[in-house]
Amino acid sequence: MGKTTGFLEYERKNEPYKPVEERIQKYEEFTIPLDKSELKKQGARCMDCGIPFCHSGCPLGNLIPDFNDAVYRERWEEASQILHGTNNFPEFTGRLCPAPCEEACVLGINEDPVSIENIEKNIAEEAFKNGWIKANPPQKRTGKKVAVIGSGPAGLAAAQQLNRAGHLVTVYERDEKAGGLLRYGIPDFKMEKHVIDRRLAVLEEEGISFKCGVHVGKDVTADQLKLEYDAVVLSTGATVRRNLPIPGSDLKGIYQAMDFLPQNNRRVDGLQWEGEEIKATGKDVIVIGGGDTGSDCIGTSIRHGATSVKNFEIMSKGTPDRPENQPWPYWPMRLRTSSSHKEGAERFFSISTKKFVGDENGNLTGLVTTEVEWTHKPGERPNLSEVPGTEKEWKADMVLLALGFTGSEPTIAEQLGIKMDARTNIEASPEDYMTNVPGVFAAGDTRRGQSLIVWAISEGRQAAHYVDKYLMGKSDLPLKGDGDLPRV
């Protein structure tokens, strides 16, 4: 795999960033690609490790040592074939995935892991540049019709797999363009939207039909779907936002991240939006929530020209290294610093917001916090307690709530009579992804709850296999771990 002594000879090298003062002027990607000679070295670092734990770290089961070896040997088209054999959209995951595969890399035990994610992105870009990714519609059609509800990564993966099996696939999307959170949640500076459009053009040419601006459950009812289609795949995501029900939460100036970010993406794309304009220009902004969405709010606020940006996280500050109770190859809850964090935000940990403060006109002027501490007892859930005497008031003109999602919107499930669990996720068996309603399947965040893009694609692929089996009695579509190399 790669060069036998490569991991001894070469150090990990990441794509450098454009300077902060330059990149915050634009909503564009700002990484500077490595040249092919350097990528060859990065591929060479992949060890002949016997048991590649990166496979288990990747929800897609990507054949990582194989495509690393192909890159090292400068067989880029072969690398693309290997990568697309398990991942429909490596140009997405190569930009957006937090790379659990790298945390499971054997080299990562005592050195920097192989730069798997960046290699993946460059394989995809090389494939598009050279015209290796072409529309390849199925040789014959089954005559079976499938509706996929939601055009995020789970829905798109399911649609492409089912189309490859010869079914007639229609993807419904309530927004004006396809892509789901890829388009209306991820800022352009992390992934420019032409990357989505490029892939959608291939899917359309392969025969997949997209109906955008159609809200299933309102514009199209569940009964209509059941009459028109032989199977339905629900991939609508987990879109119910978590609120912060504390005093003052109704003040003007407090917004959900998923109102703020989609509006900005539409603004960048030259599209219209509903409701008031939400901009951080000239404001003291506090982002509550320390995950990826919070980071996206930080980067967007800075590009708006915010006066200041602070980030509050209720969890304790992690360490750069693995916690002792999260050994390799498990995913560690370590301190992660994004490019947006480095653009000028102040971060505060172990801090809880108690109330919002406003003026006589109902406008937000600040908030009050207290420090918290976490205690852990073996076998019990962590306990959160406030630290006495640590109450503090902060100035803020805008607060962005990036607190995650609590589950799926219930409209479609209610119309179809589908069971939902206590977290309002759609109940669908992990054995076949079918709900309690025959012929109706679920995949992605709508089934498993808020998760990673690689899990969404994996779920879409797995669900497609079982939909195909339901329709035809058997399926040749791959399941995770099959290791086949379907057409790209």
Coordinates of N, CA and C in Angstrom, one line a residue, residues 212-426:
C212 N -38.4 20.6 -7.8 CA -38.1 21.5 -6.8 C -39.2 22.5 -6.6
G213 N -39.3 23.1 -5.4 CA -40.4 24.0 -5.0 C -41.7 23.2 -4.8
V214 N -41.6 21.9 -4.5 CA -42.8 21.1 -4.2 C -42.7 20.6 -2.8
H215 N -43.6 21.0 -2.0 CA -43.6 20.6 -0.6 C -44.5 19.4 -0.4
V216 N -43.8 18.2 -0.2 CA -44.6 17.0 0.0 C -45.3 17.1 1.4
G217 N -46.6 16.8 1.4 CA -47.3 17.0 2.6 C -48.2 18.2 2.5
K218 N -47.9 19.1 1.6 CA -48.7 20.3 1.4 C -49.1 20.3 -0.1
D219 N -48.1 20.5 -1.0 CA -48.4 20.6 -2.4 C -48.8 19.2 -3.0
V220 N -48.2 18.2 -2.4 CA -48.5 16.8 -2.8 C -48.8 16.0 -1.6
T221 N -49.9 15.3 -1.5 CA -50.3 14.6 -0.3 C -49.7 13.2 -0.3
A222 N -49.7 12.6 0.8 CA -49.2 11.2 1.0 C -50.0 10.3 0.1
D223 N -51.3 10.5 0.1 CA -52.2 9.6 -0.7 C -51.8 9.7 -2.2
Q224 N -51.5 10.9 -2.7 CA -51.1 11.0 -4.1 C -49.8 10.2 -4.4
L225 N -48.9 10.3 -3.4 CA -47.6 9.6 -3.6 C -47.8 8.1 -3.7
K226 N -48.7 7.6 -2.8 CA -48.9 6.1 -2.8 C -49.6 5.6 -4.0
L227 N -50.4 6.5 -4.6 CA -51.1 6.2 -5.9 C -50.2 6.2 -7.1
E228 N -49.2 7.1 -7.1 CA -48.4 7.3 -8.3 C -47.1 6.4 -8.3
Y229 N -46.6 6.1 -7.1 CA -45.3 5.4 -7.0 C -45.4 4.1 -6.4
D230 N -44.4 3.2 -6.8 CA -44.4 1.9 -6.3 C -43.6 1.8 -4.9
A231 N -42.8 2.8 -4.7 CA -42.1 2.9 -3.4 C -41.7 4.3 -3.1
V232 N -41.6 4.7 -1.8 CA -41.3 6.0 -1.4 C -40.1 6.0 -0.4
V233 N -39.1 6.8 -0.6 CA -38.0 7.0 0.3 C -38.1 8.3 0.9
L234 N -38.2 8.4 2.3 CA -38.2 9.6 3.0 C -36.8 9.9 3.5
S235 N -36.3 11.1 3.0 CA -34.9 11.5 3.3 C -35.0 13.0 3.6
T236 N -35.9 13.4 4.5 CA -36.2 14.8 4.7 C -35.3 15.5 5.8
G237 N -34.4 14.7 6.4 CA -33.5 15.3 7.4 C -34.1 15.4 8.7
A238 N -33.3 15.9 9.6 CA -33.8 16.2 11.0 C -33.8 17.8 11.1
T239 N -34.9 18.4 10.9 CA -34.9 19.8 10.6 C -35.6 20.6 11.7
V240 N -36.1 20.0 12.8 CA -36.7 20.7 13.9 C -35.6 21.2 14.8
R241 N -35.5 22.6 14.9 CA -34.4 23.2 15.6 C -34.7 23.1 17.1
R242 N -33.6 23.0 17.8 CA -33.6 23.1 19.3 C -33.7 24.6 19.7
N243 N -34.6 24.9 20.6 CA -34.7 26.3 21.1 C -34.0 26.4 22.4
L244 N -34.0 27.7 22.9 CA -33.4 28.0 24.2 C -34.5 28.7 25.0
P245 N -35.4 28.0 25.6 CA -36.6 28.6 26.3 C -36.2 29.2 27.6
I246 N -35.6 30.4 27.6 CA -35.2 31.1 28.8 C -35.8 32.5 28.7
P247 N -35.9 33.3 29.8 CA -36.4 34.6 29.8 C -35.8 35.5 28.7
G248 N -36.6 36.2 28.0 CA -36.1 37.1 27.0 C -36.0 36.5 25.6
S249 N -36.3 35.2 25.4 CA -36.1 34.5 24.2 C -36.9 35.1 23.0
D250 N -37.9 35.9 23.3 CA -38.7 36.5 22.3 C -38.2 37.9 21.8
L251 N -37.1 38.3 22.3 CA -36.6 39.6 21.9 C -36.1 39.7 20.5
K252 N -36.2 40.9 19.9 CA -35.8 41.0 18.5 C -34.3 41.0 18.5
G253 N -33.7 40.2 17.6 CA -32.2 40.1 17.5 C -31.7 38.7 17.8
I254 N -32.7 37.8 18.2 CA -32.3 36.4 18.5 C -32.8 35.6 17.3
Y255 N -31.9 34.8 16.7 CA -32.3 34.1 15.5 C -31.7 32.7 15.5
Q256 N -32.5 31.8 14.9 CA -32.0 30.4 14.7 C -30.9 30.4 13.6
A257 N -29.9 29.6 13.8 CA -28.8 29.5 12.8 C -29.3 29.1 11.5
M258 N -30.4 28.3 11.5 CA -30.9 27.8 10.2 C -32.0 28.7 9.6
D259 N -32.1 29.9 10.2 CA -32.7 31.0 9.4 C -31.6 31.9 8.9
F260 N -30.6 32.1 9.7 CA -29.5 33.0 9.3 C -28.6 32.4 8.1
L261 N -28.2 31.2 8.2 CA -27.4 30.6 7.2 C -28.0 30.4 5.8
P262 N -29.3 29.8 5.8 CA -29.9 29.7 4.5 C -30.2 31.0 3.8
Q263 N -30.5 32.0 4.6 CA -30.8 33.3 4.0 C -29.5 33.9 3.3
N264 N -28.4 33.7 4.0 CA -27.1 34.2 3.4 C -26.8 33.4 2.2
N265 N -27.0 32.1 2.2 CA -26.7 31.3 0.9 C -27.6 31.8 -0.2
R266 N -28.8 32.1 0.1 CA -29.7 32.6 -1.0 C -29.2 34.0 -1.5
R267 N -28.8 34.8 -0.5 CA -28.2 36.1 -0.9 C -27.0 36.0 -1.8
V268 N -26.1 35.1 -1.5 CA -24.9 34.9 -2.3 C -25.3 34.4 -3.7
D269 N -26.4 33.6 -3.7 CA -26.8 33.0 -5.0 C -27.7 33.9 -5.8
G270 N -28.0 35.1 -5.2 CA -28.9 36.1 -5.9 C -30.3 35.7 -5.9
L271 N -30.7 34.9 -4.9 CA -32.1 34.5 -4.8 C -32.9 35.3 -3.7
Q272 N -34.2 35.3 -3.8 CA -35.0 36.0 -2.8 C -35.2 35.1 -1.6
W273 N -35.6 35.8 -0.5 CA -35.9 35.0 0.8 C -37.1 35.7 1.4
E274 N -37.8 34.9 2.3 CA -38.9 35.4 3.0 C -38.5 36.0 4.4
G275 N -39.3 37.0 4.9 CA -39.0 37.5 6.2 C -38.0 38.6 6.2
E276 N -37.7 39.0 7.4 CA -36.7 40.1 7.6 C -35.3 39.8 7.2
E277 N -34.5 40.8 6.8 CA -33.1 40.5 6.5 C -32.4 40.3 7.8
I278 N -31.5 39.3 7.8 CA -30.7 39.0 9.0 C -29.3 39.1 8.6
K279 N -28.7 40.2 9.1 CA -27.2 40.5 8.8 C -26.5 40.9 10.1
A280 N -25.3 40.5 10.2 CA -24.5 40.8 11.4 C -23.6 42.1 11.3
T281 N -23.8 42.8 10.2 CA -22.9 43.9 9.9 C -23.0 45.0 11.0
G282 N -21.8 45.3 11.6 CA -21.7 46.3 12.6 C -22.3 45.9 14.0
K283 N -22.5 44.6 14.2 CA -23.1 44.2 15.4 C -22.2 43.4 16.3
D284 N -22.5 43.4 17.6 CA -21.8 42.5 18.5 C -22.6 41.2 18.6
V285 N -22.0 40.1 18.0 CA -22.7 38.9 17.8 C -22.2 37.8 18.8
I286 N -23.2 37.1 19.4 CA -22.8 35.9 20.2 C -23.5 34.7 19.6
V287 N -22.7 33.7 19.3 CA -23.1 32.4 18.7 C -23.2 31.4 19.9
I288 N -24.4 30.9 20.1 CA -24.5 29.9 21.2 C -24.6 28.5 20.6
G289 N -23.6 27.7 20.9 CA -23.4 26.4 20.3 C -22.1 26.3 19.6
G290 N -21.3 25.2 20.0 CA -19.9 25.1 19.6 C -19.6 24.1 18.5
G291 N -20.7 23.6 17.8 CA -20.5 22.6 16.8 C -20.2 23.3 15.4
D292 N -20.3 22.4 14.4 CA -20.1 22.9 13.0 C -21.0 24.0 12.6
T293 N -22.3 23.9 13.0 CA -23.2 25.0 12.6 C -22.8 26.3 13.3
G294 N -22.4 26.3 14.5 CA -21.9 27.5 15.2 C -20.7 28.0 14.5
S295 N -19.8 27.2 14.1 CA -18.6 27.6 13.4 C -19.0 28.3 12.1
D296 N -20.0 27.8 11.4 CA -20.5 28.4 10.1 C -21.1 29.8 10.4
C297 N -21.8 29.9 11.5 CA -22.3 31.2 11.9 C -21.2 32.2 12.1
I298 N -20.2 31.8 12.7 CA -19.0 32.6 13.0 C -18.4 33.2 11.7
G299 N -18.1 32.2 10.8 CA -17.5 32.6 9.6 C -18.4 33.6 8.8
T300 N -19.7 33.3 8.8 CA -20.6 34.2 8.0 C -20.7 35.5 8.6
S301 N -20.8 35.6 10.0 CA -20.9 36.9 10.7 C -19.7 37.7 10.4
I302 N -18.5 37.1 10.5 CA -17.3 37.9 10.2 C -17.3 38.4 8.8
R303 N -17.8 37.6 7.8 CA -17.8 38.1 6.4 C -18.9 39.2 6.3
H304 N -19.9 39.2 7.1 CA -20.8 40.3 7.1 C -20.2 41.7 7.6
G305 N -19.2 41.5 8.4 CA -18.6 42.7 9.0 C -19.0 43.0 10.4
A306 N -19.2 41.9 11.2 CA -19.6 42.1 12.6 C -18.6 42.8 13.4
T307 N -19.0 43.6 14.3 CA -18.0 44.3 15.2 C -17.2 43.4 16.0
S308 N -17.9 42.4 16.6 CA -17.3 41.3 17.4 C -18.1 40.1 17.3
V309 N -17.4 38.9 17.5 CA -18.1 37.6 17.4 C -17.6 36.8 18.6
K310 N -18.5 36.3 19.4 CA -18.1 35.5 20.5 C -18.9 34.2 20.4
N311 N -18.3 33.1 20.9 CA -18.9 31.7 20.7 C -19.0 31.1 22.1
F312 N -20.2 30.7 22.5 CA -20.4 30.1 23.8 C -20.7 28.6 23.6
E313 N -20.0 27.8 24.4 CA -20.2 26.4 24.4 C -20.4 25.9 25.8
I314 N -21.5 25.1 26.1 CA -21.8 24.7 27.4 C -20.9 23.5 27.9
M315 N -20.3 22.8 26.9 CA -19.4 21.7 27.2 C -18.1 22.2 27.7
S316 N -17.3 21.4 28.4 CA -16.0 21.8 28.8 C -15.0 21.9 27.6
K317 N -14.0 22.6 27.8 CA -13.0 22.8 26.7 C -12.2 21.5 26.6
G318 N -12.2 20.9 25.4 CA -11.5 19.7 25.2 C -10.0 19.9 25.1
T319 N -9.3 18.8 25.0 CA -7.8 18.9 24.9 C -7.5 18.6 23.4
P320 N -6.3 19.1 23.0 CA -5.9 18.8 21.6 C -5.7 17.3 21.4
D321 N -5.3 16.6 22.4 CA -5.0 15.2 22.3 C -6.2 14.4 22.7
R322 N -6.1 13.1 22.5 CA -7.2 12.2 22.8 C -7.4 12.1 24.3
P323 N -8.7 12.2 24.8 CA -9.0 11.9 26.2 C -8.6 10.5 26.5
E324 N -8.2 10.2 27.7 CA -7.8 8.9 28.1 C -8.9 7.8 27.9
N325 N -10.1 8.3 28.1 CA -11.3 7.3 28.0 C -11.8 7.2 26.6
Q326 N -11.1 7.7 25.6 CA -11.6 7.6 24.2 C -10.4 7.2 23.4
P327 N -9.9 5.9 23.6 CA -8.7 5.5 22.9 C -8.8 5.3 21.4
W328 N -7.7 5.3 20.7 CA -7.8 4.9 19.3 C -8.4 3.5 19.2
P329 N -9.2 3.2 18.2 CA -9.5 4.0 17.0 C -10.9 4.7 17.1
Y330 N -11.4 4.9 18.3 CA -12.7 5.6 18.5 C -12.6 7.1 18.2
W331 N -13.7 7.6 17.9 CA -13.8 9.1 17.6 C -13.6 9.8 18.9
P332 N -12.6 10.7 19.0 CA -12.4 11.4 20.3 C -13.0 12.8 20.4
M333 N -13.5 13.1 21.6 CA -14.1 14.4 21.8 C -13.0 15.4 22.2
R334 N -12.1 15.7 21.2 CA -11.0 16.6 21.4 C -11.4 18.0 21.0
L335 N -10.6 19.0 21.4 CA -10.8 20.4 21.0 C -10.5 20.5 19.5
R336 N -11.5 21.0 18.8 CA -11.4 21.2 17.3 C -11.5 22.7 17.0
T337 N -10.6 23.2 16.3 CA -10.6 24.6 15.9 C -10.7 24.7 14.4
S338 N -11.8 25.3 14.0 CA -12.1 25.4 12.5 C -11.4 26.7 11.9
S339 N -11.4 26.8 10.6 CA -10.9 27.9 10.0 C -11.7 29.2 10.4
S340 N -13.0 29.1 10.6 CA -13.8 30.2 11.0 C -13.4 30.7 12.4
H341 N -13.1 29.7 13.3 CA -12.6 30.1 14.7 C -11.4 31.0 14.6
K342 N -10.6 30.7 13.6 CA -9.3 31.4 13.5 C -9.4 32.8 12.8
E343 N -10.6 33.1 12.4 CA -10.8 34.4 11.7 C -11.1 35.6 12.6
G344 N -11.2 35.3 13.9 CA -11.4 36.5 14.8 C -12.4 36.3 15.9
A345 N -12.9 35.1 16.1 CA -13.9 34.8 17.2 C -13.2 34.5 18.5
E346 N -13.9 34.9 19.6 CA -13.5 34.6 20.9 C -14.4 33.4 21.3
R347 N -13.7 32.4 21.9 CA -14.5 31.2 22.3 C -14.5 31.0 23.8
F348 N -15.7 30.6 24.4 CA -15.8 30.5 25.8 C -16.5 29.1 26.0
F349 N -15.9 28.4 27.0 CA -16.4 27.0 27.3 C -17.0 27.0 28.7
S350 N -17.7 25.9 28.9 CA -18.4 25.7 30.3 C -19.1 26.9 30.7
I351 N -20.0 27.4 29.8 CA -20.8 28.6 30.0 C -22.2 28.4 29.6
S352 N -23.1 28.8 30.4 CA -24.6 28.6 30.2 C -25.3 29.9 30.2
T353 N -26.2 30.1 29.2 CA -26.9 31.4 29.1 C -28.2 31.2 29.9
K354 N -28.4 32.2 30.8 CA -29.5 32.2 31.8 C -30.7 33.0 31.3
K355 N -30.4 34.2 30.7 CA -31.5 35.0 30.2 C -31.0 36.0 29.2
F356 N -31.9 36.5 28.4 CA -31.6 37.5 27.4 C -32.1 38.9 28.0
V357 N -31.4 39.9 27.7 CA -31.7 41.3 28.2 C -32.1 42.2 27.0
G358 N -33.1 43.0 27.2 CA -33.5 43.9 26.1 C -33.9 45.3 26.5
D359 N -34.2 46.2 25.6 CA -34.5 47.5 25.9 C -36.1 47.6 25.9
E360 N -36.6 48.9 26.1 CA -38.0 49.1 26.2 C -38.7 48.8 24.9
N361 N -38.0 48.8 23.8 CA -38.6 48.5 22.5 C -38.6 47.0 22.1
G362 N -38.1 46.2 23.0 CA -38.1 44.8 22.7 C -36.9 44.3 21.9
N363 N -35.9 45.2 21.9 CA -34.7 44.8 21.1 C -33.6 44.2 22.1
L364 N -32.9 43.2 21.6 CA -31.9 42.6 22.4 C -30.7 43.5 22.6
T365 N -30.3 43.6 23.9 CA -29.1 44.4 24.2 C -28.0 43.6 24.8
G366 N -28.3 42.4 25.3 CA -27.3 41.6 25.9 C -27.8 40.3 26.4
L367 N -27.0 39.5 27.2 CA -27.5 38.3 27.8 C -26.7 38.1 29.1
V368 N -27.2 37.2 29.9 CA -26.6 36.9 31.2 C -26.2 35.4 31.2
T369 N -25.0 35.1 31.6 CA -24.5 33.8 31.7 C -24.0 33.4 33.1
T370 N -23.8 32.1 33.2 CA -23.1 31.6 34.4 C -22.1 30.5 34.0
E371 N -21.0 30.4 34.7 CA -20.1 29.3 34.4 C -20.7 28.0 35.0
V372 N -20.4 26.9 34.3 CA -20.9 25.6 34.8 C -19.7 24.6 34.9
E373 N -20.0 23.5 35.6 CA -19.0 22.4 35.7 C -19.7 21.1 35.5
W374 N -19.0 20.2 34.9 CA -19.5 18.8 34.7 C -18.8 17.8 35.6
T375 N -19.6 17.0 36.2 CA -19.1 15.9 37.0 C -19.5 14.6 36.4
H376 N -18.6 13.6 36.5 CA -18.8 12.3 35.9 C -18.6 11.2 36.9
K377 N -19.6 10.4 37.1 CA -19.5 9.2 37.9 C -19.7 8.0 37.0
P378 N -18.8 7.0 37.3 CA -18.9 5.7 36.4 C -20.3 5.2 36.4
G379 N -20.8 4.9 35.2 CA -22.1 4.3 35.0 C -23.3 5.2 35.1
E380 N -23.0 6.5 35.2 CA -24.1 7.5 35.3 C -23.9 8.6 34.2
R381 N -25.0 9.3 33.9 CA -24.9 10.4 33.0 C -24.1 11.5 33.6
P382 N -23.4 12.3 32.8 CA -22.7 13.5 33.4 C -23.7 14.4 34.0
N383 N -23.2 15.1 35.1 CA -24.1 16.0 35.8 C -23.6 17.4 35.6
L384 N -24.5 18.3 35.3 CA -24.2 19.7 35.1 C -24.6 20.6 36.3
S385 N -23.7 21.4 36.8 CA -24.1 22.3 37.9 C -23.5 23.7 37.7
E386 N -24.2 24.7 38.2 CA -23.7 26.1 38.0 C -22.6 26.4 39.1
V387 N -21.7 27.2 38.7 CA -20.6 27.6 39.6 C -21.1 28.9 40.3
P388 N -21.3 28.9 41.6 CA -21.8 30.1 42.3 C -20.9 31.3 42.1
G389 N -21.5 32.5 42.0 CA -20.8 33.7 41.9 C -20.1 34.0 40.6
T390 N -20.6 33.3 39.5 CA -19.9 33.5 38.2 C -20.9 34.2 37.2
E391 N -22.0 34.7 37.7 CA -22.9 35.3 36.8 C -22.3 36.6 36.1
K392 N -22.6 36.7 34.8 CA -21.9 37.8 34.1 C -22.9 38.3 33.0
E393 N -22.9 39.6 32.7 CA -23.7 40.1 31.6 C -22.8 40.5 30.5
W394 N -23.3 40.2 29.3 CA -22.5 40.4 28.0 C -23.3 41.3 27.1
K395 N -22.7 42.2 26.4 CA -23.3 43.0 25.4 C -23.5 42.2 24.1
A396 N -24.7 42.3 23.5 CA -25.0 41.6 22.3 C -26.1 42.3 21.5
D397 N -25.9 42.6 20.2 CA -27.0 43.1 19.3 C -27.6 41.9 18.6
M398 N -26.9 40.8 18.5 CA -27.5 39.7 17.8 C -27.0 38.4 18.4
V399 N -27.9 37.5 18.6 CA -27.6 36.1 19.1 C -28.0 35.1 18.1
L400 N -27.2 34.2 17.7 CA -27.5 33.1 16.8 C -27.5 31.8 17.6
L401 N -28.6 31.1 17.5 CA -28.8 29.8 18.2 C -28.4 28.6 17.3
A402 N -27.2 28.0 17.6 CA -26.8 26.9 16.8 C -26.7 25.7 17.8
L403 N -27.9 25.2 18.2 CA -28.0 24.2 19.2 C -28.4 22.8 18.7
G404 N -28.3 22.7 17.4 CA -28.7 21.4 16.8 C -30.1 21.2 16.6
F405 N -30.5 19.9 16.3 CA -31.9 19.6 15.8 C -32.4 18.5 16.7
T406 N -33.7 18.5 16.9 CA -34.3 17.5 17.8 C -35.0 16.4 17.1
G407 N -35.2 16.5 15.8 CA -35.9 15.4 15.1 C -36.5 15.9 13.8
S408 N -37.4 15.1 13.2 CA -37.9 15.3 11.9 C -39.3 16.0 12.0
E409 N -39.6 16.8 11.0 CA -41.0 17.4 10.9 C -42.0 16.2 10.7
P410 N -43.1 16.3 11.4 CA -44.0 15.1 11.4 C -45.0 15.1 10.3
T411 N -45.2 16.1 9.5 CA -46.3 16.2 8.5 C -46.4 14.9 7.7
I412 N -45.4 14.5 7.0 CA -45.4 13.4 6.1 C -45.7 12.1 6.8
A413 N -45.0 11.9 7.9 CA -45.2 10.7 8.7 C -46.7 10.6 9.2
E414 N -47.3 11.7 9.6 CA -48.6 11.7 10.1 C -49.6 11.3 8.9
Q415 N -49.4 11.9 7.7 CA -50.2 11.6 6.6 C -50.1 10.2 6.2
L416 N -48.9 9.6 6.3 CA -48.7 8.2 5.8 C -49.0 7.2 6.9
G417 N -49.2 7.7 8.2 CA -49.4 6.8 9.3 C -48.1 6.1 9.7
I418 N -47.0 6.7 9.6 CA -45.7 6.2 10.0 C -45.4 6.4 11.5
K419 N -44.9 5.4 12.1 CA -44.5 5.5 13.5 C -43.2 6.4 13.6
M420 N -43.2 7.2 14.7 CA -42.0 8.0 15.0 C -41.5 7.6 16.4
D421 N -40.2 7.7 16.7 CA -39.7 7.4 18.0 C -39.9 8.6 19.0
A422 N -39.3 8.4 20.2 CA -39.5 9.4 21.2 C -38.7 10.7 20.8
R423 N -37.7 10.6 19.9 CA -37.0 11.8 19.5 C -37.6 12.3 18.2
T424 N -38.7 11.9 17.8 CA -39.4 12.3 16.5 C -38.6 11.9 15.3
N425 N -37.8 10.9 15.4 CA -37.2 10.4 14.2 C -38.2 9.3 13.6
I426 N -38.2 9.1 12.3 CA -39.0 8.1 11.7 C -38.5 6.8 12.0

